[in-house]
């Protein structure tokens, strides 16, 4: 649980394909348009359609959790909710800036011949829009956002990681995953990939380590420096 520990260097040295979670490690998706506001707007759309909202849906502040709830009980509503959420995520990332150190990491990976894939529960369209707006799309080989209309593709499912590895023809031992949530570590484990935890909030370091993260860092710059 240190910065540039030998284990972090070792993990990165052998990795030629970096799998990167988006919200947290690359940008704070909901910094400008809060998650709770997005969940509220999605609910507004459902109410406008004349839908009755179960209590669980009415109080959920995390729009991705709301999408899961909708999928659990009203799969017929998933395509519309996912599309509405995608539009709001695109609006949100337009208000957000890259996480300090993330740009440096993408450049360091390019310089050292490592490929980078985004693996995220967020919408691939929103990720692509953010990368294009930041002039970073040339540094990313592939974007693997949640499968539109299929929230079961979201982490902790390993599906998106497996698709990213297949696209780059890399094996799990040639990859490293960087994420900021326990579900990232779980998805990595299910895909056979070691995960570096990015603890960007108090208490996350313990949760990430307890989940089985191979290393934990407190800044994306630490990872960028280790790659450099
Ligand atoms: Mg994240």
Short mmCIF file of N, CA, C and O in Angstrom, two decimals, residues 144-227:
data_model
loop_
_atom_site.label_atom_id
_atom_site.label_comp_id
_atom_site.label_asym_id
_atom_site.label_seq_id
_atom_site.Cartn_x
_atom_site.Cartn_y
_atom_site.Cartn_z
N UNK A 144 -14.32 0.18 -24.08
CA UNK A 144 -15.26 -0.88 -23.74
C UNK A 144 -16.15 -0.39 -22.60
O UNK A 144 -15.88 -0.62 -21.43
N UNK A 145 -17.17 0.37 -23.00
CA UNK A 145 -18.17 0.82 -22.04
C UNK A 145 -19.23 -0.26 -21.87
O UNK A 145 -19.22 -1.25 -22.61
N UNK A 146 -20.16 -0.03 -20.95
CA UNK A 146 -21.24 -1.02 -20.74
C UNK A 146 -21.94 -1.26 -22.08
O UNK A 146 -22.08 -0.34 -22.89
N UNK A 147 -22.38 -2.46 -22.29
CA UNK A 147 -23.06 -2.78 -23.54
C UNK A 147 -24.44 -2.10 -23.51
O UNK A 147 -25.20 -2.31 -22.56
N UNK A 148 -24.73 -1.24 -24.50
CA UNK A 148 -26.00 -0.51 -24.46
C UNK A 148 -27.20 -1.46 -24.32
O UNK A 148 -27.30 -2.45 -25.05
N UNK A 149 -28.04 -1.17 -23.35
CA UNK A 149 -29.23 -1.99 -23.13
C UNK A 149 -28.96 -3.28 -22.37
O UNK A 149 -29.88 -4.07 -22.17
N UNK A 150 -27.71 -3.50 -21.94
CA UNK A 150 -27.38 -4.73 -21.21
C UNK A 150 -26.51 -4.43 -19.98
O UNK A 150 -25.30 -4.62 -20.00
N UNK A 151 -27.16 -3.95 -18.90
CA UNK A 151 -26.39 -3.60 -17.70
C UNK A 151 -25.66 -4.78 -17.07
O UNK A 151 -24.76 -4.58 -16.26
N UNK A 152 -26.03 -6.02 -17.44
CA UNK A 152 -25.31 -7.17 -16.87
C UNK A 152 -23.87 -7.21 -17.36
O UNK A 152 -23.04 -7.93 -16.82
N UNK A 153 -23.55 -6.41 -18.38
CA UNK A 153 -22.17 -6.34 -18.87
C UNK A 153 -21.27 -5.54 -17.92
O UNK A 153 -20.05 -5.57 -18.04
N UNK A 154 -21.89 -4.83 -16.97
CA UNK A 154 -21.10 -3.94 -16.10
C UNK A 154 -20.27 -4.74 -15.09
O UNK A 154 -20.66 -5.82 -14.65
N UNK A 155 -19.12 -4.17 -14.72
CA UNK A 155 -18.32 -4.76 -13.65
C UNK A 155 -19.18 -4.81 -12.39
O UNK A 155 -19.95 -3.88 -12.17
N UNK A 156 -19.11 -5.83 -11.57
CA UNK A 156 -18.01 -6.81 -11.46
C UNK A 156 -17.99 -7.92 -12.51
O UNK A 156 -17.17 -8.83 -12.38
N UNK A 157 -18.86 -7.89 -13.50
CA UNK A 157 -18.72 -8.87 -14.58
C UNK A 157 -17.36 -8.67 -15.26
O UNK A 157 -16.94 -7.54 -15.48
N UNK A 158 -16.70 -9.78 -15.62
CA UNK A 158 -15.40 -9.65 -16.30
C UNK A 158 -15.55 -9.38 -17.80
O UNK A 158 -14.57 -9.20 -18.50
N UNK A 159 -16.81 -9.36 -18.28
CA UNK A 159 -17.06 -9.35 -19.73
C UNK A 159 -16.29 -8.27 -20.50
O UNK A 159 -15.68 -8.57 -21.54
N UNK A 160 -16.31 -7.04 -20.00
CA UNK A 160 -15.69 -5.95 -20.75
C UNK A 160 -14.16 -6.09 -20.76
O UNK A 160 -13.51 -5.77 -21.75
N UNK A 161 -13.61 -6.60 -19.67
CA UNK A 161 -12.16 -6.84 -19.64
C UNK A 161 -11.78 -7.93 -20.63
O UNK A 161 -10.77 -7.83 -21.33
N UNK A 162 -12.58 -8.98 -20.66
CA UNK A 162 -12.29 -10.10 -21.57
C UNK A 162 -12.37 -9.61 -23.03
O UNK A 162 -11.53 -9.98 -23.86
N UNK A 163 -13.35 -8.76 -23.31
CA UNK A 163 -13.47 -8.23 -24.68
C UNK A 163 -12.29 -7.34 -25.04
O UNK A 163 -11.79 -7.38 -26.18
N UNK A 164 -11.83 -6.55 -24.08
CA UNK A 164 -10.68 -5.67 -24.34
C UNK A 164 -9.42 -6.49 -24.61
O UNK A 164 -8.65 -6.19 -25.53
N UNK A 165 -9.23 -7.56 -23.83
CA UNK A 165 -8.04 -8.40 -24.03
C UNK A 165 -8.11 -9.12 -25.37
O UNK A 165 -7.10 -9.25 -26.07
N UNK A 166 -9.29 -9.57 -25.73
CA UNK A 166 -9.44 -10.25 -27.01
C UNK A 166 -9.13 -9.29 -28.17
O UNK A 166 -8.46 -9.66 -29.14
N UNK A 167 -9.62 -8.06 -28.04
CA UNK A 167 -9.42 -7.08 -29.12
C UNK A 167 -7.95 -6.77 -29.34
O UNK A 167 -7.51 -6.53 -30.47
N UNK A 168 -7.17 -6.78 -28.25
CA UNK A 168 -5.74 -6.49 -28.37
C UNK A 168 -4.90 -7.76 -28.42
O UNK A 168 -3.67 -7.69 -28.39
N UNK A 169 -5.57 -8.90 -28.48
CA UNK A 169 -4.88 -10.19 -28.52
C UNK A 169 -3.85 -10.32 -27.41
O UNK A 169 -2.69 -10.68 -27.63
N UNK A 170 -4.28 -9.98 -26.19
CA UNK A 170 -3.38 -10.11 -25.03
C UNK A 170 -3.97 -11.08 -24.01
O UNK A 170 -5.20 -11.20 -23.89
N UNK A 171 -3.07 -11.74 -23.29
CA UNK A 171 -3.48 -12.67 -22.24
C UNK A 171 -3.51 -11.92 -20.91
O UNK A 171 -2.84 -10.89 -20.75
N UNK A 172 -4.27 -12.45 -19.94
CA UNK A 172 -4.38 -11.75 -18.65
C UNK A 172 -3.02 -11.40 -18.02
O UNK A 172 -2.86 -10.32 -17.45
N UNK A 173 -2.04 -12.32 -18.15
CA UNK A 173 -0.74 -12.05 -17.51
C UNK A 173 0.06 -10.95 -18.22
O UNK A 173 1.05 -10.47 -17.69
N UNK A 174 -0.40 -10.53 -19.40
CA UNK A 174 0.25 -9.43 -20.11
C UNK A 174 -0.45 -8.10 -19.82
O UNK A 174 -0.07 -7.07 -20.39
N UNK A 175 -1.47 -8.15 -18.95
CA UNK A 175 -2.31 -6.97 -18.72
C UNK A 175 -2.28 -6.56 -17.26
O UNK A 175 -1.94 -7.34 -16.38
N UNK A 176 -2.65 -5.31 -17.03
CA UNK A 176 -2.91 -4.85 -15.68
C UNK A 176 -4.16 -3.98 -15.76
O UNK A 176 -4.38 -3.29 -16.76
N UNK A 177 -4.97 -4.05 -14.75
CA UNK A 177 -6.19 -3.24 -14.71
C UNK A 177 -6.03 -2.19 -13.62
O UNK A 177 -5.50 -2.48 -12.55
N UNK A 178 -6.46 -0.98 -13.90
CA UNK A 178 -6.39 0.10 -12.92
C UNK A 178 -7.82 0.59 -12.66
O UNK A 178 -8.50 1.05 -13.58
N UNK A 179 -8.25 0.48 -11.41
CA UNK A 179 -9.61 0.89 -11.08
C UNK A 179 -9.70 1.44 -9.67
O UNK A 179 -8.77 1.26 -8.86
N UNK A 180 -10.80 2.10 -9.37
CA UNK A 180 -10.93 2.77 -8.07
C UNK A 180 -12.04 2.18 -7.20
O UNK A 180 -12.41 2.79 -6.21
N UNK A 181 -12.57 1.03 -7.59
CA UNK A 181 -13.67 0.46 -6.81
C UNK A 181 -13.43 -1.04 -6.58
O UNK A 181 -12.76 -1.71 -7.37
N UNK A 182 -14.03 -1.53 -5.50
CA UNK A 182 -13.91 -2.97 -5.20
C UNK A 182 -14.43 -3.81 -6.36
O UNK A 182 -13.88 -4.86 -6.67
N UNK A 183 -15.49 -3.32 -7.03
CA UNK A 183 -16.04 -4.11 -8.15
C UNK A 183 -15.03 -4.23 -9.29
O UNK A 183 -15.08 -5.17 -10.07
N UNK A 184 -14.11 -3.23 -9.39
CA UNK A 184 -13.06 -3.32 -10.40
C UNK A 184 -12.12 -4.48 -10.07
O UNK A 184 -11.73 -5.25 -10.95
N UNK A 185 -11.72 -4.55 -8.81
CA UNK A 185 -10.82 -5.62 -8.39
C UNK A 185 -11.49 -6.98 -8.61
O UNK A 185 -10.86 -7.94 -9.08
N UNK A 186 -12.79 -7.05 -8.28
CA UNK A 186 -13.53 -8.31 -8.46
C UNK A 186 -13.61 -8.69 -9.94
O UNK A 186 -13.44 -9.86 -10.30
N UNK A 187 -13.85 -7.69 -10.80
CA UNK A 187 -13.92 -7.97 -12.25
C UNK A 187 -12.56 -8.42 -12.76
O UNK A 187 -12.46 -9.35 -13.57
N UNK A 188 -11.50 -7.76 -12.27
CA UNK A 188 -10.15 -8.15 -12.65
C UNK A 188 -9.86 -9.59 -12.26
O UNK A 188 -9.37 -10.38 -13.07
N UNK A 189 -10.22 -9.92 -11.02
CA UNK A 189 -9.98 -11.28 -10.54
C UNK A 189 -10.73 -12.30 -11.40
O UNK A 189 -10.19 -13.33 -11.78
N UNK A 190 -11.98 -11.98 -11.73
CA UNK A 190 -12.79 -12.90 -12.55
C UNK A 190 -12.21 -13.06 -13.96
O UNK A 190 -12.40 -14.09 -14.60
N UNK A 191 -11.52 -12.01 -14.42
CA UNK A 191 -10.91 -12.06 -15.76
C UNK A 191 -9.47 -12.58 -15.70
O UNK A 191 -8.83 -12.73 -16.74
N UNK A 192 -8.95 -12.80 -14.49
CA UNK A 192 -7.58 -13.30 -14.32
C UNK A 192 -6.52 -12.22 -14.41
O UNK A 192 -5.34 -12.50 -14.60
N UNK A 193 -6.94 -10.95 -14.26
CA UNK A 193 -6.02 -9.82 -14.39
C UNK A 193 -5.78 -9.18 -13.03
O UNK A 193 -6.74 -8.94 -12.28
N UNK A 194 -4.52 -8.88 -12.72
CA UNK A 194 -4.21 -8.17 -11.47
C UNK A 194 -4.68 -6.73 -11.58
O UNK A 194 -4.63 -6.12 -12.65
N UNK A 195 -5.15 -6.20 -10.45
CA UNK A 195 -5.68 -4.83 -10.44
C UNK A 195 -4.87 -3.93 -9.52
O UNK A 195 -4.57 -4.30 -8.38
N UNK A 196 -4.54 -2.75 -10.03
CA UNK A 196 -3.96 -1.70 -9.19
C UNK A 196 -5.12 -0.81 -8.75
O UNK A 196 -5.88 -0.31 -9.58
N UNK A 197 -5.25 -0.65 -7.45
CA UNK A 197 -6.33 0.18 -6.93
C UNK A 197 -5.89 1.63 -6.84
O UNK A 197 -4.79 1.93 -6.37
N UNK A 198 -6.77 2.51 -7.29
CA UNK A 198 -6.52 3.95 -7.19
C UNK A 198 -7.45 4.48 -6.10
O UNK A 198 -8.66 4.57 -6.29
N UNK A 199 -6.85 4.82 -4.96
CA UNK A 199 -7.63 5.27 -3.81
C UNK A 199 -7.73 6.79 -3.85
O UNK A 199 -6.85 7.49 -3.37
N UNK A 200 -8.82 7.28 -4.43
CA UNK A 200 -8.97 8.73 -4.60
C UNK A 200 -9.85 9.35 -3.52
O UNK A 200 -10.11 10.54 -3.55
N UNK A 201 -10.31 8.53 -2.59
CA UNK A 201 -11.10 9.06 -1.48
C UNK A 201 -10.71 8.34 -0.20
O UNK A 201 -10.28 7.18 -0.25
N UNK A 202 -10.88 9.01 0.96
CA UNK A 202 -10.51 8.37 2.22
C UNK A 202 -11.24 7.04 2.40
O UNK A 202 -12.43 6.94 2.11
N UNK A 203 -10.49 6.05 2.86
CA UNK A 203 -11.09 4.75 3.15
C UNK A 203 -11.04 3.78 1.98
O UNK A 203 -11.18 2.58 2.16
N UNK A 204 -10.86 4.33 0.77
CA UNK A 204 -10.86 3.44 -0.39
C UNK A 204 -9.63 2.52 -0.39
O UNK A 204 -9.70 1.41 -0.91
N UNK A 205 -8.51 3.02 0.18
CA UNK A 205 -7.29 2.19 0.17
C UNK A 205 -7.54 0.86 0.88
O UNK A 205 -7.17 -0.20 0.38
N UNK A 206 -8.23 0.92 2.02
CA UNK A 206 -8.51 -0.30 2.79
C UNK A 206 -9.45 -1.21 2.00
O UNK A 206 -9.25 -2.42 1.90
N UNK A 207 -10.51 -0.60 1.43
CA UNK A 207 -11.48 -1.40 0.68
C UNK A 207 -10.84 -2.07 -0.54
O UNK A 207 -11.10 -3.23 -0.84
N UNK A 208 -9.98 -1.33 -1.23
CA UNK A 208 -9.33 -1.89 -2.42
C UNK A 208 -8.37 -3.01 -2.03
O UNK A 208 -8.32 -4.06 -2.68
N UNK A 209 -7.60 -2.78 -0.95
CA UNK A 209 -6.66 -3.80 -0.50
C UNK A 209 -7.41 -5.05 -0.03
O UNK A 209 -7.03 -6.18 -0.36
N UNK A 210 -8.49 -4.83 0.71
CA UNK A 210 -9.29 -5.97 1.21
C UNK A 210 -9.91 -6.76 0.06
O UNK A 210 -10.15 -7.96 0.18
N UNK A 211 -10.21 -6.06 -1.04
CA UNK A 211 -10.81 -6.75 -2.20
C UNK A 211 -9.79 -7.60 -2.94
O UNK A 211 -10.16 -8.39 -3.80
N UNK A 212 -8.49 -7.34 -2.66
CA UNK A 212 -7.45 -8.14 -3.30
C UNK A 212 -6.63 -7.39 -4.33
O UNK A 212 -5.95 -8.01 -5.16
N UNK A 213 -6.67 -6.05 -4.30
CA UNK A 213 -5.85 -5.27 -5.23
C UNK A 213 -4.37 -5.64 -5.05
O UNK A 213 -3.89 -5.80 -3.93
N UNK A 214 -3.66 -5.77 -6.18
CA UNK A 214 -2.26 -6.16 -6.13
C UNK A 214 -1.38 -5.03 -5.60
O UNK A 214 -0.29 -5.28 -5.07
N UNK A 215 -1.84 -3.81 -5.76
CA UNK A 215 -1.15 -2.64 -5.22
C UNK A 215 -2.19 -1.54 -5.11
O UNK A 215 -3.23 -1.59 -5.78
N UNK A 216 -1.92 -0.56 -4.25
CA UNK A 216 -2.84 0.57 -4.11
C UNK A 216 -2.01 1.86 -4.21
O UNK A 216 -0.95 1.97 -3.59
N UNK A 217 -2.49 2.81 -5.00
CA UNK A 217 -1.83 4.11 -5.12
C UNK A 217 -2.83 5.20 -4.77
O UNK A 217 -4.04 4.98 -4.80
N UNK A 218 -2.27 6.38 -4.47
CA UNK A 218 -3.13 7.51 -4.08
C UNK A 218 -3.17 8.59 -5.15
O UNK A 218 -3.88 9.58 -5.00
N UNK A 219 -2.37 8.41 -6.19
CA UNK A 219 -2.34 9.39 -7.27
C UNK A 219 -2.08 8.65 -8.58
O UNK A 219 -1.28 7.71 -8.63
N UNK A 220 -2.74 9.10 -9.64
CA UNK A 220 -2.48 8.51 -10.95
C UNK A 220 -1.06 8.87 -11.42
O UNK A 220 -0.48 8.17 -12.25
N UNK A 221 -0.53 9.95 -10.88
CA UNK A 221 0.85 10.33 -11.23
C UNK A 221 1.84 9.25 -10.81
O UNK A 221 2.86 9.04 -11.46
N UNK A 222 1.56 8.59 -9.70
CA UNK A 222 2.45 7.52 -9.21
C UNK A 222 2.55 6.42 -10.28
O UNK A 222 3.65 5.89 -10.54
N UNK A 223 1.42 6.10 -10.89
CA UNK A 223 1.43 5.05 -11.92
C UNK A 223 2.13 5.57 -13.18
O UNK A 223 2.94 4.86 -13.79
N UNK A 224 1.82 6.83 -13.55
CA UNK A 224 2.47 7.41 -14.73
C UNK A 224 3.99 7.44 -14.55
O UNK A 224 4.75 7.07 -15.46
N UNK A 225 4.44 7.82 -13.36
CA UNK A 225 5.89 7.87 -13.08
C UNK A 225 6.50 6.48 -13.15
O UNK A 225 7.61 6.29 -13.66
N UNK A 226 5.78 5.48 -12.64
CA UNK A 226 6.30 4.11 -12.64
C UNK A 226 6.40 3.58 -14.07
O UNK A 226 7.33 2.82 -14.40
N UNK A 227 5.47 3.97 -14.94
CA UNK A 227 5.52 3.53 -16.35
C UNK A 227 6.69 4.23 -17.05
O UNK A 227 7.42 3.63 -17.84
#
